XYZ file of C-alpha atoms in Angstrom:
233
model
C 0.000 0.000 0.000
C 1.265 3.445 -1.208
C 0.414 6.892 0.265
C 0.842 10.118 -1.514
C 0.136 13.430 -0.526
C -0.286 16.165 -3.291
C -1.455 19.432 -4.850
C -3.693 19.228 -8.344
C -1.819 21.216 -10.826
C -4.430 19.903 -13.629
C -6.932 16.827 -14.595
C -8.526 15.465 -17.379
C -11.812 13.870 -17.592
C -11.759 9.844 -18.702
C -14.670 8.202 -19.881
C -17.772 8.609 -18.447
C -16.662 8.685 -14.253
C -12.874 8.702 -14.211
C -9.962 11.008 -14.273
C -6.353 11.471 -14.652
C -4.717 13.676 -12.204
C -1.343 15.558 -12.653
C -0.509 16.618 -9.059
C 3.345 17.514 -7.561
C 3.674 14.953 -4.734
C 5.530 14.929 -1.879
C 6.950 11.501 -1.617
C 7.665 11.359 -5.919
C 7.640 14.417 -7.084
C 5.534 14.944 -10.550
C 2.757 12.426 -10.858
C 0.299 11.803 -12.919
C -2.647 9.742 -11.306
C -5.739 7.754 -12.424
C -8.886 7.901 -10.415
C -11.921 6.025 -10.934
C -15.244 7.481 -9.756
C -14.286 10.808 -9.579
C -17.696 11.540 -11.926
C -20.042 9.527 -10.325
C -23.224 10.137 -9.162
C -22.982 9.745 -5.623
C -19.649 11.137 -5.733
C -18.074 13.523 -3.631
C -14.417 14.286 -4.882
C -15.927 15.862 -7.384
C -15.510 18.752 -5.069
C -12.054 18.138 -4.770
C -10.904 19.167 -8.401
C -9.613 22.362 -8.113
C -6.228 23.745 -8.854
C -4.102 23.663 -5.916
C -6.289 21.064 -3.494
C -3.860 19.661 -1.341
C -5.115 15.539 -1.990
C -4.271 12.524 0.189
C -3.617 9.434 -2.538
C -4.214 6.148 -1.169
C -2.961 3.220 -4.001
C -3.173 -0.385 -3.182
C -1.538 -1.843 -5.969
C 1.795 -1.159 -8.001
C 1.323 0.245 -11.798
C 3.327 -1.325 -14.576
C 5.978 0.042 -15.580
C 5.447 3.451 -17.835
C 1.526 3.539 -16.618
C -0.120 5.934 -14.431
C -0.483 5.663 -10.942
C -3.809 4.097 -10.067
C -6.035 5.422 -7.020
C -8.080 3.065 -4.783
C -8.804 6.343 -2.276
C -8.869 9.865 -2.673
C -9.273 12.286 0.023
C -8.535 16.060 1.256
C -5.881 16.658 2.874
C -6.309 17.864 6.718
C -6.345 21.426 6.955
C -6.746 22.273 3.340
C -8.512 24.366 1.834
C -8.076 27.270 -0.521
C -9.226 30.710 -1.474
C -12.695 31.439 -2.166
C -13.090 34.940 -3.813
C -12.682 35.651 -8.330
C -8.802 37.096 -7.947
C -7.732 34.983 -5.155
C -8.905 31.705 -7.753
C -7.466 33.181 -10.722
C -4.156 33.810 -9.199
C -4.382 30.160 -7.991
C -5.733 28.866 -11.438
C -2.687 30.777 -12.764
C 0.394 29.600 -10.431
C -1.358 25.850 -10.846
C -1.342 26.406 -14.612
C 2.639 27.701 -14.043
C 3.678 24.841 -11.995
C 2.215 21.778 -14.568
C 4.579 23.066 -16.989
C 7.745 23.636 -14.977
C 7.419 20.724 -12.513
C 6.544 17.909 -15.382
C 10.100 16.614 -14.802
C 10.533 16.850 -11.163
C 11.400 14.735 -8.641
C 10.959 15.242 -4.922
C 11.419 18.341 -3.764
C 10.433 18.997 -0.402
C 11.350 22.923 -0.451
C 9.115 23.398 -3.639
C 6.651 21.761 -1.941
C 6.550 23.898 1.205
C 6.480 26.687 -0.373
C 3.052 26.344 -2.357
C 1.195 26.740 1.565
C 3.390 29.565 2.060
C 2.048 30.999 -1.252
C -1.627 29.817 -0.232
C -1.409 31.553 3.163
C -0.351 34.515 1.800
C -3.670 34.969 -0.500
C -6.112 34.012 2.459
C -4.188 37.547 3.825
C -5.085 38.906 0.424
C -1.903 39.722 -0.702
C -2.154 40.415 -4.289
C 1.776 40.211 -4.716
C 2.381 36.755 -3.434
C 2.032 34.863 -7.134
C 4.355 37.544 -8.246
C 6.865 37.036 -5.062
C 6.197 32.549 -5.514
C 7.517 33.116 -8.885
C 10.777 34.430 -8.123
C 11.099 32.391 -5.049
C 10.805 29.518 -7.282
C 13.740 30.631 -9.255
C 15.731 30.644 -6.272
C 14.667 26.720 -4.912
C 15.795 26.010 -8.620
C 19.189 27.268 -8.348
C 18.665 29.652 -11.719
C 17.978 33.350 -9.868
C 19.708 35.880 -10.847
C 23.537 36.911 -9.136
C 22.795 39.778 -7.051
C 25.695 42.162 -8.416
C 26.257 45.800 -8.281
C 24.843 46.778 -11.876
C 21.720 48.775 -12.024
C 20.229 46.734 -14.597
C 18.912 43.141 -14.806
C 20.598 40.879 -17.938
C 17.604 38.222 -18.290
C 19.904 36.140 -20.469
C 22.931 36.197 -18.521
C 21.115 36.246 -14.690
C 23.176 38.834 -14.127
C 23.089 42.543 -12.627
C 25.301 44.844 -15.285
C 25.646 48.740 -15.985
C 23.446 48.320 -19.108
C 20.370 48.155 -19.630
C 19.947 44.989 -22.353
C 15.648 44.382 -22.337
C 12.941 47.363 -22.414
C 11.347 45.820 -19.376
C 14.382 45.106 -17.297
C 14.791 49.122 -16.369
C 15.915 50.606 -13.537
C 12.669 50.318 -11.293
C 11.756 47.168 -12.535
C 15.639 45.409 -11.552
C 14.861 47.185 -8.509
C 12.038 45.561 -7.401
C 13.995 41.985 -8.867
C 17.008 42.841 -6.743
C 14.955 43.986 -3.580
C 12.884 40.624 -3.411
C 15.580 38.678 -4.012
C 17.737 40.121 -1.192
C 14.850 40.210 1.570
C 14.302 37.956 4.252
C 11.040 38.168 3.490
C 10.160 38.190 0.305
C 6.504 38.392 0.480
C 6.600 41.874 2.529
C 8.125 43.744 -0.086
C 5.877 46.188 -2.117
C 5.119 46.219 -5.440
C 2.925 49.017 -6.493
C 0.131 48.494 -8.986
C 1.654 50.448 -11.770
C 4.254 48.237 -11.693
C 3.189 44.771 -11.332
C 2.278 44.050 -15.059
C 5.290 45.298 -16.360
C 6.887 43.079 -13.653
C 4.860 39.939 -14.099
C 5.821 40.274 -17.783
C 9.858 40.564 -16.980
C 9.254 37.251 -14.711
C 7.747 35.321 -17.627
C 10.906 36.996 -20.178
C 13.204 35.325 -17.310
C 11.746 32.224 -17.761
C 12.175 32.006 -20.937
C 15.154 32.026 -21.125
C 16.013 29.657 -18.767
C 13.319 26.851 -18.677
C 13.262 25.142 -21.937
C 10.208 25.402 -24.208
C 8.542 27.848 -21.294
C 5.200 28.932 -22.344
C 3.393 31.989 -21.373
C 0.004 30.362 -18.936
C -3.015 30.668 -20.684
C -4.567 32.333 -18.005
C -1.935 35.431 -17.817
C -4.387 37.388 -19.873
C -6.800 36.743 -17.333
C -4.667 37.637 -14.237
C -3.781 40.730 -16.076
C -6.953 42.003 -16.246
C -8.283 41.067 -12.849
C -5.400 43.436 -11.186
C -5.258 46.375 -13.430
C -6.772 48.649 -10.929
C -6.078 46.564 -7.576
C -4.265 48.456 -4.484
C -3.156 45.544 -2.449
């Protein structure tokens, strides 16, 4: 008998009551999981399919080998739960979205997995900045921030800090804000006016770019755009 705890990055419907779950697990890292049922009737996980659920995987038998993991149980995980107002889900829909790209090839990787709580928490405070902050923290559990240096200007290429500026969006304020979260102890504090945080949002997904192969912009940046034009938090 195998226990996994994870969060749902994404999950297709199969046949007429099952589904295939792709969740980041604590004990394996990347999964992706079959459940049966999940459609049924009388079913209650149905409730359980949103982005980010933190799931409890119960599996009874070994899969053969190249096959998806099968699920006899599926439950919430104690204490879980997750944001219930439009930005607070879109921000989640949107970091969810983020992380079943990047994380396909991961294994465990228990500091990656703390820190999508931390993230959690930090919207049930409404803080508007904190998929903007996860996104550069996430750089730094991966080992590929940039090299705080004296330079004004961020390099995205390079990951360095130079005397030149080299991108339109890496400017002064914006490898300001870079350099200031990067160097705090915490992260999630720091302010990021409104004006800014497009501009910023679209230097973090430039970043990736160049240093996550085949990166894709999440489908749901448009909508995450739109939703904090005019927010103050």
């Amino acid at each position: 008998m195998l226990y996994l705890n994870g969060f749902l990055l994404s999950y297709l419907k199969y046949g007429d009551n099952d589904c295939v779950m792709h969740c980041f697990t604590k004990e394996k890292g990347y999964q992706s999981l079959f459940v049966k049922g999940v459609y049924g009737k009388k079913s209650k996980q149905k409730a359980y399919l949103q982005p980010l659920a933190e799931l409890c995987f119960t599996l009874y038998k070994k899969p053969a080998a190249g096959s998806m993991l099968p699920v006899s149980k599926l439950e919430l995980a104690a204490g879980s739960h997750l944001p219930q107002n439009i930005k607070a889900n879109a921000v989640v829909f949107f970091i969810a979205d983020f992380l079943n790209q990047v994380l396909r090839n991961e294994e465990i990787n228990p500091r990656i997995y703390a820190e999508v709580p931390h993230f959690l928490e930090e919207l049930d405070r409404n803080n508007y900045r904190a998929h903007l902050i996860f996104l550069l923290r996430f750089l730094e559990i991966s080992g590929v921030h940039p090299l705080i240096g004296s330079g004004r200007f961020l390099d995205p290429e390079s990951g360095n800090f130079i005397d030149i500026k080299v991108h339109d969006l890496f400017d002064d304020e914006l490898s300001s804000i870079w350099k200031e979260v990067l160097t705090s102890a915490a992260p999630y504090t720091v302010a990021i006016s409104t004006s800014h945080r497009k501009r910023f949002l679209e230097s973090i997904l430039v970043y990736y770019h160049y240093h996550f192969s085949d990166f894709r912009i999440p489908s749901s940046l448009e909508i995450v755009q739109q939703l904090f034009q005019t927010d103050g938090h």
